[in-house]
């Protein structure tokens, strides 16, 4: 629109920002960027392995989860391959599936959560070699308990690979994350530094899985793809546990703040385990009008397009000054919508 | 080996380092890395378009040339597709060809240069939809004149895409680079910030081609793959033309320095238009022994493995302290080899 947003709350970024230690590590690494990064990301993978109690051979690092999803699509999909995901789930996964000629089989949400039983049935019915599940999910922010996720994974055929996207894993209750089971060849769990660690602009994601499953990535990945500075930044982010804890507190407080803004307008916020909150505006047309009203007031939010979910707008957490902008603009946008009626 | 190299001259990096303005731009951008980078790399592509006198729609940016080569392979290769390249050419291109099931058709070098006539004949004979040519080339550092490259491109069938890898374009004589012709749908020219701009650890490459050819990348690329900080660093690098000019002078001087070291031992350096020099050691076994002798002395260099080229070691340019290390270790390694005989 030719002018900056007053509040950037639409891309599920983390406006609380990265650790000062990350900034320092990036300054430190800046002078070294004439060198290629380590193609093995050895230091980062070692630290991740220690953090999660898995082997370094159970981890592959990539240019964001998006990149790893592209590699998964390439590994598991041939033209016509059925791939199961939720209707309204992560569009970039669908993009990669389509790009490799896969056939998407979608299962509607059930009560604002991804439908585990429906996904399982579809995977079995279609003999799908690939199922995608986000926990917590995007765009609704809901989640399943880790025990239910583990049972879901165990219930899938051995010939079905489950991609469990835990991009929002850190912001979820610990109970939402099952323990790592790297003995299971048909499970890949994905994490990222883009959300809780506030490094979306550095591009670092990783997948954890059984060692042979992980080795398959080495046959096709862009070996020198991980920038040296991204490896340094991600490692520093992982090491600053105090900053992560403080960020998670701020995210949780901001979720409550956004839910409070919704409640002040007699609207319901969908319970969220992520760094965003879906606000139920009561219907698709109202939600669309409210989002347009917010954009017109230079407040960037987004909304799901999928029937059933499209009654919501999706508001990312952020610093209080941006949330205050949202609060004001949201009230104005709602009033304008109601005045039009 | 558990200890750092004294001289890192094996990966064709640019140890003269990036512009101070790049470091400053990275510091400036560091606080913004909670945001996703622009998926269109608009500012960077605009600057590149202005620099090269092409349209922004003629440029795609990717995570290094390596990443773009992977996308090219995906776009043009089906299992069994013949792909023509030089025997001993860039292994990462071959990796991507193999990864998509292509059939490599290789043409030996001729007089330490890629064999244009041989490549053309192979492309026509095999009806190859894809030909790869590096100018200047790696691992020998030789080059063709731009007029010869243009004639080569024009001589290929319309159904053959020429990937012209100009990773070392900036370090070459201007005469080696034909003018951009973005009307030609079967030509993709690739450039990088990893070499002359000393940003190997940031991962930024780009391809220039006809607009529809470029648009094909948008259907499959990792749209959010370019780190925000990489876009900022690359843009700053592009803008500091004085630093580039100074770097190119240093590279040229260092090529002469390395050739002088070779000459002092009565060895010939292959003329180079790149940031490395291939030294002809007179035979495969001697070259291998010399390289091992250098590695044992903590001097990192590499050598071609291809018959005919394998009589050389490949020494990247670098700061004088590292070149002095190389000079000393090279003399020792050569003496050790001759003493064994």
XYZ file of C-alpha atoms in Angstrom:
682
model
C 0.000 0.000 0.000
C 3.036 2.239 -0.130
C 3.298 2.806 3.608
C 4.468 0.674 6.518
C 2.029 -1.108 8.782
C 1.570 0.376 12.232
C 1.235 -3.117 13.600
C 2.704 -6.205 11.941
C 0.577 -8.959 13.449
C -0.285 -11.084 10.431
C 2.614 -13.437 9.761
C 2.956 -15.181 13.124
C 6.336 -13.601 13.586
C 7.672 -12.883 17.031
C 7.925 -9.149 17.489
C 9.447 -9.575 20.936
C 12.642 -10.172 19.028
C 15.646 -12.442 19.353
C 17.998 -12.665 22.304
C 20.660 -9.951 22.613
C 23.102 -12.863 22.651
C 21.885 -13.773 19.176
C 22.540 -10.251 17.957
C 26.007 -10.432 19.507
C 26.684 -13.809 17.886
C 25.639 -12.411 14.530
C 28.000 -9.460 14.908
C 30.736 -11.888 15.856
C 30.038 -14.072 12.822
C 29.667 -11.158 10.395
C 33.393 -10.970 9.741
C 33.489 -14.665 8.870
C 30.813 -14.682 6.207
C 33.337 -14.941 3.411
C 33.510 -18.626 4.432
C 30.929 -21.192 3.467
C 28.877 -22.429 6.386
C 29.516 -25.916 7.683
C 27.519 -28.188 5.335
C 26.885 -30.525 8.268
C 25.739 -27.771 10.673
C 27.712 -29.842 13.150
C 27.791 -27.454 16.111
C 24.104 -26.606 15.809
C 23.003 -30.207 15.351
C 25.148 -31.274 18.304
C 23.491 -28.678 20.522
C 20.038 -29.652 19.283
C 20.808 -33.321 19.887
C 21.858 -32.568 23.456
C 18.820 -30.389 24.043
C 16.340 -32.998 22.837
C 18.155 -36.086 24.022
C 18.553 -37.583 20.571
C 21.578 -38.418 18.443
C 23.113 -35.971 16.002
C 22.254 -38.510 13.308
C 18.589 -38.020 14.165
C 18.617 -34.375 13.079
C 18.648 -32.645 9.724
C 18.821 -28.866 9.511
C 17.331 -26.920 6.613
C 16.437 -23.470 5.337
C 13.293 -23.277 7.446
C 10.645 -25.956 7.846
C 9.395 -24.857 4.425
C 12.555 -26.158 2.818
C 12.388 -29.433 4.718
C 8.753 -29.889 3.684
C 9.866 -29.496 0.077
C 12.456 -32.225 0.564
C 9.874 -34.477 2.221
C 7.567 -33.993 -0.744
C 10.386 -34.901 -3.087
C 11.293 -37.994 -1.071
C 7.794 -39.409 -0.671
C 5.704 -38.189 -3.577
C 5.380 -39.354 -7.143
C 2.743 -38.068 -9.540
C -0.624 -39.177 -8.187
C 0.580 -40.084 -4.708
C -2.196 -39.454 -2.169
C -1.170 -37.138 0.653
C -3.388 -36.504 3.649
C -3.653 -33.182 5.443
C -6.286 -31.022 7.065
C -8.521 -28.797 4.976
C -7.164 -25.358 5.784
C -3.786 -26.674 6.951
C -0.404 -25.206 6.077
C -0.557 -23.987 2.462
C 3.205 -24.276 1.883
C 3.009 -28.007 2.507
C 0.212 -28.222 -0.045
C 2.322 -26.162 -2.461
C 5.159 -28.653 -2.282
C 2.770 -31.610 -2.619
C 1.268 -30.060 -5.732
C 4.728 -29.236 -7.039
C 5.686 -32.889 -7.047
C 2.368 -34.003 -8.494
C 0.848 -35.402 -5.310
C -2.901 -35.675 -4.840
C -4.095 -33.843 -1.735
C -6.696 -35.593 0.375
C -8.042 -33.130 2.917
C -9.911 -33.738 6.150
C -12.005 -30.910 7.652
C -11.278 -29.588 11.102
C -13.495 -30.781 13.897
C -14.362 -28.225 16.550
C -11.467 -25.950 15.522
C -8.939 -28.769 15.927
C -7.368 -30.979 13.332
C -9.327 -34.231 13.200
C -6.978 -37.018 14.226
C -9.483 -39.808 13.679
C -10.420 -38.391 10.289
C -6.780 -38.063 9.264
C -6.087 -41.619 10.350
C -9.073 -42.967 8.435
C -8.104 -41.048 5.317
C -4.496 -42.252 5.503
C -5.608 -45.880 5.746
C -8.373 -45.584 3.159
C -6.083 -43.898 0.639
C -2.991 -45.969 1.540
C -1.293 -42.599 1.749
C 2.484 -42.699 2.171
C 2.430 -39.218 3.718
C 0.288 -37.473 6.333
C 0.820 -33.928 7.573
C -0.271 -32.751 11.010
C 0.598 -29.513 12.795
C 0.520 -29.565 16.594
C -0.159 -26.906 17.725
C -1.933 -26.075 14.532
C -1.933 -23.051 12.268
C -4.252 -21.148 11.541
C -6.405 -21.900 14.610
C -3.741 -22.273 17.310
C -5.362 -25.333 18.847
C -3.526 -28.464 19.950
C -3.754 -32.064 20.996
C -2.206 -33.619 24.053
C 1.110 -35.357 23.437
C -0.341 -38.718 24.438
C -3.013 -38.365 21.784
C -0.400 -37.395 19.202
C 1.713 -40.412 20.123
C -1.310 -42.690 19.862
C -2.149 -41.175 16.488
C 1.396 -41.777 15.229
C 1.324 -45.347 16.502
C -2.038 -45.993 14.839
C -0.788 -45.184 11.349
C 0.386 -47.946 9.008
C 4.148 -48.463 8.906
C 4.000 -47.436 5.257
C 2.666 -44.007 6.163
C 5.115 -41.264 7.075
C 3.753 -38.766 9.573
C 5.136 -35.265 9.265
C 4.443 -33.679 12.623
C 4.971 -29.951 12.238
C 5.812 -28.537 15.654
C 6.738 -25.045 14.484
C 4.839 -23.781 17.530
C 6.095 -26.513 19.840
C 7.934 -24.197 22.199
C 4.896 -22.000 22.790
C 2.693 -25.006 23.613
C 2.197 -26.639 27.006
C 4.900 -29.259 27.572
C 2.123 -31.839 27.702
C 1.394 -31.227 24.019
C 4.768 -32.626 22.962
C 5.264 -36.380 23.182
C 8.756 -37.603 24.114
C 11.038 -38.113 21.120
C 10.926 -41.657 19.776
C 13.709 -41.920 17.225
C 13.110 -45.632 16.810
C 10.048 -44.926 14.676
C 11.025 -44.769 10.980
C 7.701 -43.249 9.902
C 7.729 -40.104 12.008
C 9.416 -36.785 11.248
C 9.012 -33.970 13.745
C 9.793 -30.474 12.567
C 10.854 -27.483 14.635
C 11.940 -23.997 13.751
C 13.803 -20.960 15.012
C 11.275 -18.695 13.300
C 8.662 -18.558 16.041
C 9.616 -18.762 19.731
C 13.233 -17.841 18.918
C 12.200 -14.888 16.713
C 14.530 -15.742 13.826
C 12.099 -15.927 10.910
C 14.441 -13.769 8.846
C 17.374 -16.158 9.312
C 15.752 -19.356 7.965
C 16.530 -22.294 10.186
C 14.329 -25.295 10.714
C 15.114 -28.859 11.601
C 13.581 -32.300 11.544
C 14.071 -35.059 14.073
C 13.522 -38.664 13.146
C 14.913 -42.145 12.932
C 18.498 -42.123 11.654
C 17.892 -43.785 8.294
C 14.883 -41.562 7.670
C 17.096 -38.550 8.332
C 19.917 -39.835 6.118
C 17.591 -39.760 3.124
C 17.687 -35.952 3.240
C 21.436 -36.021 2.688
C 20.874 -37.534 -0.742
C 18.949 -34.547 -2.015
C 19.408 -31.492 0.181
C 21.334 -28.356 -0.754
C 24.393 -29.220 1.297
C 25.823 -25.722 1.533
C 22.409 -24.123 1.896
C 22.605 -23.144 5.564
C 24.218 -19.722 5.924
C 27.131 -19.560 8.323
C 25.481 -16.645 10.083
C 22.207 -18.539 10.454
C 23.991 -21.451 12.083
C 25.700 -19.057 14.496
C 22.483 -17.193 15.286
C 20.473 -20.371 15.839
C 23.096 -21.846 18.127
C 23.193 -18.679 20.220
C 19.395 -18.629 20.377
C 19.292 -22.208 21.587
C 21.823 -21.458 24.307
C 19.942 -18.495 25.769
C 17.308 -20.423 27.674
C 16.496 -17.451 29.899
C 15.550 -15.342 26.894
C 13.361 -18.135 25.563
C 11.607 -18.478 28.930
C 11.007 -14.718 29.112
C 9.712 -14.706 25.530
C 7.318 -17.543 26.242
C 5.962 -15.597 29.212
C 5.439 -12.555 27.032
C 3.746 -14.634 24.358
C 1.391 -16.217 26.888
C 0.569 -12.812 28.375
C -0.067 -11.380 24.930
C -2.391 -14.247 24.035
C -4.423 -13.350 27.135
C -4.328 -9.687 26.152
C -5.660 -10.435 22.664
C -8.341 -12.720 24.099
C -9.273 -9.889 26.449
C -9.680 -7.481 23.546
C -11.969 -9.997 21.868
C -13.963 -10.503 25.052
C -14.403 -6.742 25.458
C -16.315 -6.902 22.181
C -18.217 -10.000 23.285
C -16.229 -12.144 20.878
C -14.581 -15.446 21.651
C -10.888 -16.122 21.156
C -10.045 -19.688 20.195
C -7.741 -21.136 22.892
C -4.195 -20.988 21.500
C -0.905 -22.773 22.150
C 0.881 -20.708 19.507
C 2.105 -17.143 19.088
C -1.170 -16.033 17.560
C -4.839 -15.993 18.495
C -7.798 -16.703 16.239
C -10.727 -14.431 17.121
C -14.139 -15.759 16.209
C -15.941 -12.853 14.565
C -19.141 -14.842 14.203
C -19.168 -15.330 10.463
C -17.138 -15.256 7.274
C -18.386 -11.938 5.951
C -17.935 -10.127 9.237
C -14.449 -11.584 9.672
C -13.496 -10.537 6.153
C -14.847 -7.026 6.684
C -13.051 -6.714 10.009
C -9.763 -7.841 8.469
C -10.166 -5.358 5.631
C -10.970 -2.679 8.188
C -7.792 -3.490 10.080
C -5.665 -3.448 6.914
C -7.195 -0.099 5.956
C -6.046 1.161 9.369
C -2.509 -0.140 8.690
C -2.838 -3.105 11.028
C -1.656 -6.306 9.335
C -3.593 -9.409 10.343
C -4.738 -12.376 8.316
C -7.648 -14.789 8.302
C -8.260 -18.389 7.304
C -10.035 -18.875 3.980
C -11.406 -22.328 4.730
C -15.151 -22.731 5.358
C -15.744 -23.203 9.068
C -12.475 -21.534 10.011
C -13.132 -18.416 7.961
C -15.293 -16.861 10.672
C -12.025 -15.974 12.441
C -9.261 -13.427 12.043
C -5.776 -14.475 13.099
C -3.782 -12.033 15.214
C -0.114 -12.658 15.997
C 1.290 -11.640 19.358
C 3.581 -8.638 19.450
C 4.809 -5.721 21.522
C 2.190 -3.803 23.492
C 2.334 -0.705 21.301
C 1.303 -2.793 18.311
C -1.356 -4.615 20.276
C -2.716 -1.256 21.421
C -2.883 -0.205 17.751
C -4.736 -3.395 17.009
C -7.103 -2.828 19.937
C -8.068 0.613 18.708
C -8.345 -0.374 15.047
C -10.261 -3.551 15.883
C -12.870 -1.554 17.807
C -13.193 0.884 14.920
C -13.379 -1.856 12.318
C -16.039 -3.733 14.269
C -18.064 -0.578 14.761
C -17.872 0.197 11.050
C -19.069 -3.301 10.209
C -21.993 -3.054 12.610
C -22.905 0.418 11.368
C -23.106 -0.901 7.808
C -25.650 -3.518 8.822
C 42.057 -33.108 11.788
C 41.180 -31.477 15.090
C 43.023 -28.244 14.445
C 42.350 -25.199 12.311
C 44.038 -24.714 8.962
C 46.796 -22.107 8.857
C 45.687 -21.181 5.373
C 42.189 -21.750 4.041
C 42.786 -21.742 0.287
C 40.777 -24.744 -0.860
C 37.148 -23.688 -1.249
C 37.476 -20.725 -3.632
C 36.264 -18.424 -0.928
C 37.322 -14.818 -0.831
C 39.463 -14.262 2.229
C 39.784 -10.570 1.453
C 36.380 -10.344 3.048
C 33.192 -8.407 2.453
C 32.805 -4.643 2.398
C 32.643 -2.868 5.752
C 29.359 -1.491 4.469
C 28.079 -5.047 4.287
C 29.033 -5.667 7.890
C 27.281 -2.436 8.846
C 24.181 -3.415 6.888
C 24.136 -6.768 8.646
C 24.343 -5.101 12.047
C 21.541 -2.796 11.001
C 19.390 -5.728 9.867
C 20.173 -7.905 12.880
C 17.429 -6.351 14.975
C 14.874 -7.038 12.251
C 15.478 -10.751 11.849
C 12.286 -11.627 13.708
C 10.583 -10.728 10.416
C 10.455 -12.997 7.425
C 12.513 -11.774 4.514
C 10.719 -10.380 1.502
C 9.723 -13.464 -0.535
C 10.197 -11.427 -3.713
C 13.637 -10.037 -2.739
C 12.259 -6.901 -4.336
C 14.902 -4.396 -3.293
C 17.771 -6.715 -4.195
C 16.284 -7.734 -7.527
C 15.579 -4.107 -8.374
C 19.193 -3.194 -7.711
C 20.448 -6.167 -9.714
C 18.143 -5.272 -12.588
C 19.472 -1.722 -12.631
C 23.058 -2.942 -12.446
C 22.732 -5.359 -15.321
C 20.300 -3.364 -17.432
C 17.579 -6.017 -17.371
C 14.069 -6.084 -15.960
C 13.259 -7.211 -12.429
C 11.182 -9.942 -14.058
C 14.367 -11.289 -15.638
C 15.894 -12.135 -12.255
C 15.298 -14.874 -9.723
C 17.212 -14.919 -6.456
C 18.007 -18.127 -4.590
C 19.972 -19.653 -1.740
C 23.210 -19.690 -3.709
C 23.699 -20.858 -7.275
C 23.599 -24.387 -5.846
C 19.961 -23.951 -4.930
C 19.111 -22.496 -8.332
C 20.864 -25.404 -10.059
C 18.664 -27.754 -8.046
C 15.588 -25.913 -9.265
C 16.846 -26.028 -12.853
C 17.325 -29.771 -12.559
C 13.796 -30.125 -11.244
C 12.373 -27.978 -14.026
C 14.147 -29.635 -16.939
C 14.932 -33.211 -15.956
C 12.848 -36.332 -15.901
C 14.290 -39.788 -15.282
C 16.592 -40.590 -18.187
C 16.856 -37.039 -19.516
C 20.281 -36.500 -21.114
C 22.177 -33.568 -19.627
C 25.438 -32.331 -21.105
C 28.305 -30.956 -19.060
C 32.084 -31.066 -19.021
C 33.915 -34.038 -17.542
C 35.291 -32.579 -14.324
C 32.781 -29.734 -14.233
C 30.879 -28.531 -11.189
C 29.999 -31.596 -9.074
C 26.997 -29.967 -7.390
C 25.304 -29.587 -10.756
C 25.930 -33.274 -11.389
C 24.536 -34.073 -7.933
C 21.260 -32.349 -8.755
C 21.087 -34.003 -12.189
C 21.558 -37.406 -10.585
C 19.055 -36.538 -7.874
C 16.330 -36.024 -10.466
C 17.317 -39.102 -12.448
C 19.035 -37.335 -15.327
C 21.664 -39.061 -17.452
C 24.942 -37.145 -17.497
C 26.703 -36.872 -20.822
C 30.193 -35.523 -20.238
C 32.625 -33.903 -22.629
C 36.332 -33.819 -21.750
C 38.174 -30.536 -21.456
C 40.312 -29.483 -24.360
C 43.568 -27.760 -23.504
C 42.406 -26.946 -19.962
C 39.283 -25.243 -21.263
C 35.737 -26.507 -21.538
C 35.198 -27.763 -25.064
C 32.485 -25.605 -26.623
C 32.383 -27.505 -29.884
C 32.269 -30.824 -28.052
C 29.483 -29.620 -25.776
C 27.495 -28.364 -28.757
C 27.902 -31.641 -30.629
C 26.878 -33.655 -27.579
C 23.824 -31.487 -26.973
C 22.663 -31.946 -30.551
C 23.527 -35.630 -30.748
C 21.735 -36.420 -27.490
C 18.867 -33.961 -28.056
C 19.695 -32.778 -24.552
C 17.246 -30.306 -23.043
C 19.946 -29.034 -20.694
C 23.612 -28.055 -21.068
C 25.809 -26.692 -18.299
C 28.790 -24.456 -18.934
C 30.857 -22.467 -16.453
C 32.622 -19.379 -17.772
C 35.098 -18.796 -16.259
C 35.332 -22.425 -15.343
C 36.002 -24.270 -12.121
C 38.316 -26.140 -11.388
C 40.776 -24.819 -13.990
C 39.994 -21.101 -13.951
C 40.078 -20.763 -17.738
C 37.571 -18.855 -19.820
C 36.178 -18.152 -23.238
C 35.650 -14.788 -24.786
C 32.116 -13.439 -24.496
C 31.676 -13.456 -28.262
C 32.487 -17.157 -28.354
C 30.044 -17.806 -25.505
C 27.326 -15.875 -27.320
C 28.000 -17.821 -30.503
C 27.877 -21.069 -28.544
C 24.510 -20.118 -27.000
C 23.150 -19.147 -30.394
C 24.317 -22.417 -31.934
C 22.312 -24.592 -29.559
C 18.871 -25.881 -30.556
C 15.938 -23.859 -29.215
C 14.955 -26.940 -27.254
C 18.215 -26.918 -25.336
C 18.493 -24.758 -22.216
C 21.987 -23.449 -21.592
C 22.881 -22.887 -17.963
C 25.790 -20.493 -18.066
C 27.351 -20.464 -14.618
C 29.147 -17.167 -14.165
C 29.951 -17.560 -10.488
C 33.357 -16.110 -11.307
C 32.021 -13.525 -13.721
C 33.152 -10.496 -11.725
C 36.761 -11.703 -11.523
C 36.950 -12.295 -15.279
C 37.911 -9.794 -17.949
C 34.859 -7.825 -19.056
C 35.380 -9.325 -22.501
C 34.519 -12.773 -21.141
C 30.939 -11.745 -20.405
C 28.582 -11.309 -23.339
C 25.912 -8.612 -23.037
C 22.686 -9.803 -21.446
C 20.152 -11.008 -23.983
C 16.927 -11.551 -22.086
C 15.048 -12.261 -25.285
C 16.571 -15.730 -25.427
C 14.285 -18.258 -23.660
C 16.911 -21.001 -23.599
C 19.637 -19.218 -21.656
C 19.994 -18.866 -17.894
C 23.002 -16.984 -16.567
C 23.912 -17.479 -12.935
C 25.801 -15.151 -10.650
C 26.629 -15.235 -6.976
C 27.647 -13.106 -4.016
C 29.869 -15.932 -2.754
C 33.004 -15.134 -4.741
C 33.928 -11.554 -5.666
C 31.592 -10.177 -2.968
C 32.944 -12.555 -0.295
C 29.543 -13.630 1.005
C 29.772 -17.420 0.678
C 28.427 -17.773 4.214
C 25.289 -15.752 3.432
C 23.961 -17.811 0.487
C 22.815 -15.588 -2.292
C 22.867 -16.429 -5.960
C 20.732 -15.277 -8.826
C 19.790 -16.234 -12.361
C 19.084 -13.893 -15.244
C 17.000 -15.008 -18.172
C 13.993 -14.422 -20.333
C 10.943 -13.461 -18.249
C 8.893 -16.597 -18.820
C 11.912 -18.786 -18.158
C 12.389 -16.951 -14.863
C 8.725 -17.208 -13.900
C 8.987 -21.000 -13.949
C 11.114 -20.808 -10.800
C 8.255 -19.149 -8.940
C 6.201 -22.302 -9.338
C 8.614 -24.431 -7.339
C 11.033 -22.318 -5.321
C 11.050 -21.974 -1.540
C 9.416 -18.566 -1.519
C 10.505 -17.537 1.952
C 13.935 -19.147 1.602
C 16.028 -15.989 1.305
C 17.029 -14.750 4.740
C 16.208 -11.116 5.437
C 19.798 -10.563 6.515
C 21.155 -12.113 3.326
C 19.052 -9.796 1.217
C 20.328 -6.819 3.206
C 23.959 -7.963 3.000
C 23.801 -8.660 -0.732
C 22.222 -5.313 -1.480
C 24.900 -3.507 0.501
C 27.605 -5.504 -1.252
C 26.214 -4.602 -4.647
C 26.153 -0.916 -3.748
C 29.794 -0.735 -2.637
C 31.383 -0.663 -6.051
C 34.641 0.745 -4.704
C 35.100 -2.252 -2.418
C 34.415 -4.605 -5.301
C 36.975 -2.832 -7.481
C 39.583 -2.980 -4.719
C 38.838 -6.659 -4.144
C 39.200 -7.449 -7.823
C 42.597 -5.744 -7.804
C 43.663 -7.814 -4.828
C 42.415 -10.991 -6.459
C 44.309 -10.241 -9.672
C 47.471 -9.444 -7.724
C 47.143 -12.638 -5.723
C 46.698 -14.714 -8.864
C 50.013 -13.298 -10.089
C 51.565 -14.011 -6.684
C 50.457 -17.651 -6.792
C 51.656 -18.012 -10.374
C 54.978 -16.562 -9.240
C 55.271 -19.166 -6.498
C 54.653 -21.869 -9.073
C 57.203 -20.355 -11.440
C 59.817 -20.235 -8.683
C 59.537 -24.015 -8.619
C 59.588 -24.196 -12.418
C 55.914 -25.083 -12.506
C 53.269 -23.561 -14.708
C 50.138 -21.889 -13.419
C 47.111 -22.237 -15.661
C 45.950 -18.724 -16.661
C 42.960 -17.888 -14.460
C 40.008 -15.522 -14.621
C 38.720 -16.673 -11.233
C 39.693 -16.293 -7.589
C 41.868 -19.390 -7.697
C 44.834 -20.685 -9.650
C 45.416 -24.222 -10.875
C 49.105 -25.114 -10.634
C 50.276 -27.805 -13.009
C 52.395 -30.152 -10.901
C 53.321 -32.279 -13.898
C 51.334 -35.384 -13.104
C 48.518 -36.880 -11.068
C 50.630 -38.636 -8.484
C 52.848 -35.644 -7.849
C 49.838 -33.350 -7.580
C 48.156 -35.715 -5.148
C 51.309 -35.999 -3.042
C 51.773 -32.226 -3.038
C 48.181 -31.659 -1.961
C 48.545 -34.223 0.831
C 51.787 -32.550 1.851
C 50.031 -29.192 2.034
C 47.146 -30.606 4.070
C 49.629 -32.225 6.455
C 51.120 -28.751 6.900
C 47.660 -27.323 7.681
C 47.302 -25.614 4.330
C 43.905 -26.357 2.789
C 43.943 -26.663 -0.990
C 42.105 -29.019 -3.314
C 42.723 -30.671 -6.648
C 40.676 -31.875 -9.596
C 40.068 -35.626 -9.711
C 39.406 -35.815 -13.447
C 42.039 -37.412 -15.712
C 43.923 -34.707 -17.564
C 43.024 -32.042 -14.999
C 44.286 -34.069 -12.066
C 47.889 -33.033 -12.649
C 46.983 -29.721 -10.982
C 46.338 -28.462 -7.501
C 43.840 -25.655 -7.079
C 44.830 -22.776 -4.836
C 42.329 -20.064 -3.905
C 43.477 -16.481 -3.517
C 43.658 -15.092 0.002
C 45.415 -12.658 2.312
C 49.185 -12.491 2.056
C 49.830 -14.197 5.413
C 47.985 -17.255 4.166
C 49.684 -17.147 0.785
C 53.049 -16.947 2.570
C 52.063 -20.053 4.542
C 51.195 -21.729 1.276
C 54.482 -20.646 -0.291
C 56.512 -22.175 2.512
C 54.455 -25.365 2.751
C 54.369 -25.782 -1.033
C 58.160 -25.660 -1.196
C 58.429 -28.207 1.596
C 55.816 -30.474 0.085
C 57.472 -30.368 -3.323
C 60.889 -31.090 -1.802
C 59.462 -34.044 0.116
C 57.930 -35.432 -3.047
C 61.197 -35.094 -4.974
C 63.216 -36.602 -2.124
C 60.984 -39.675 -2.172
C 61.697 -40.259 -5.832
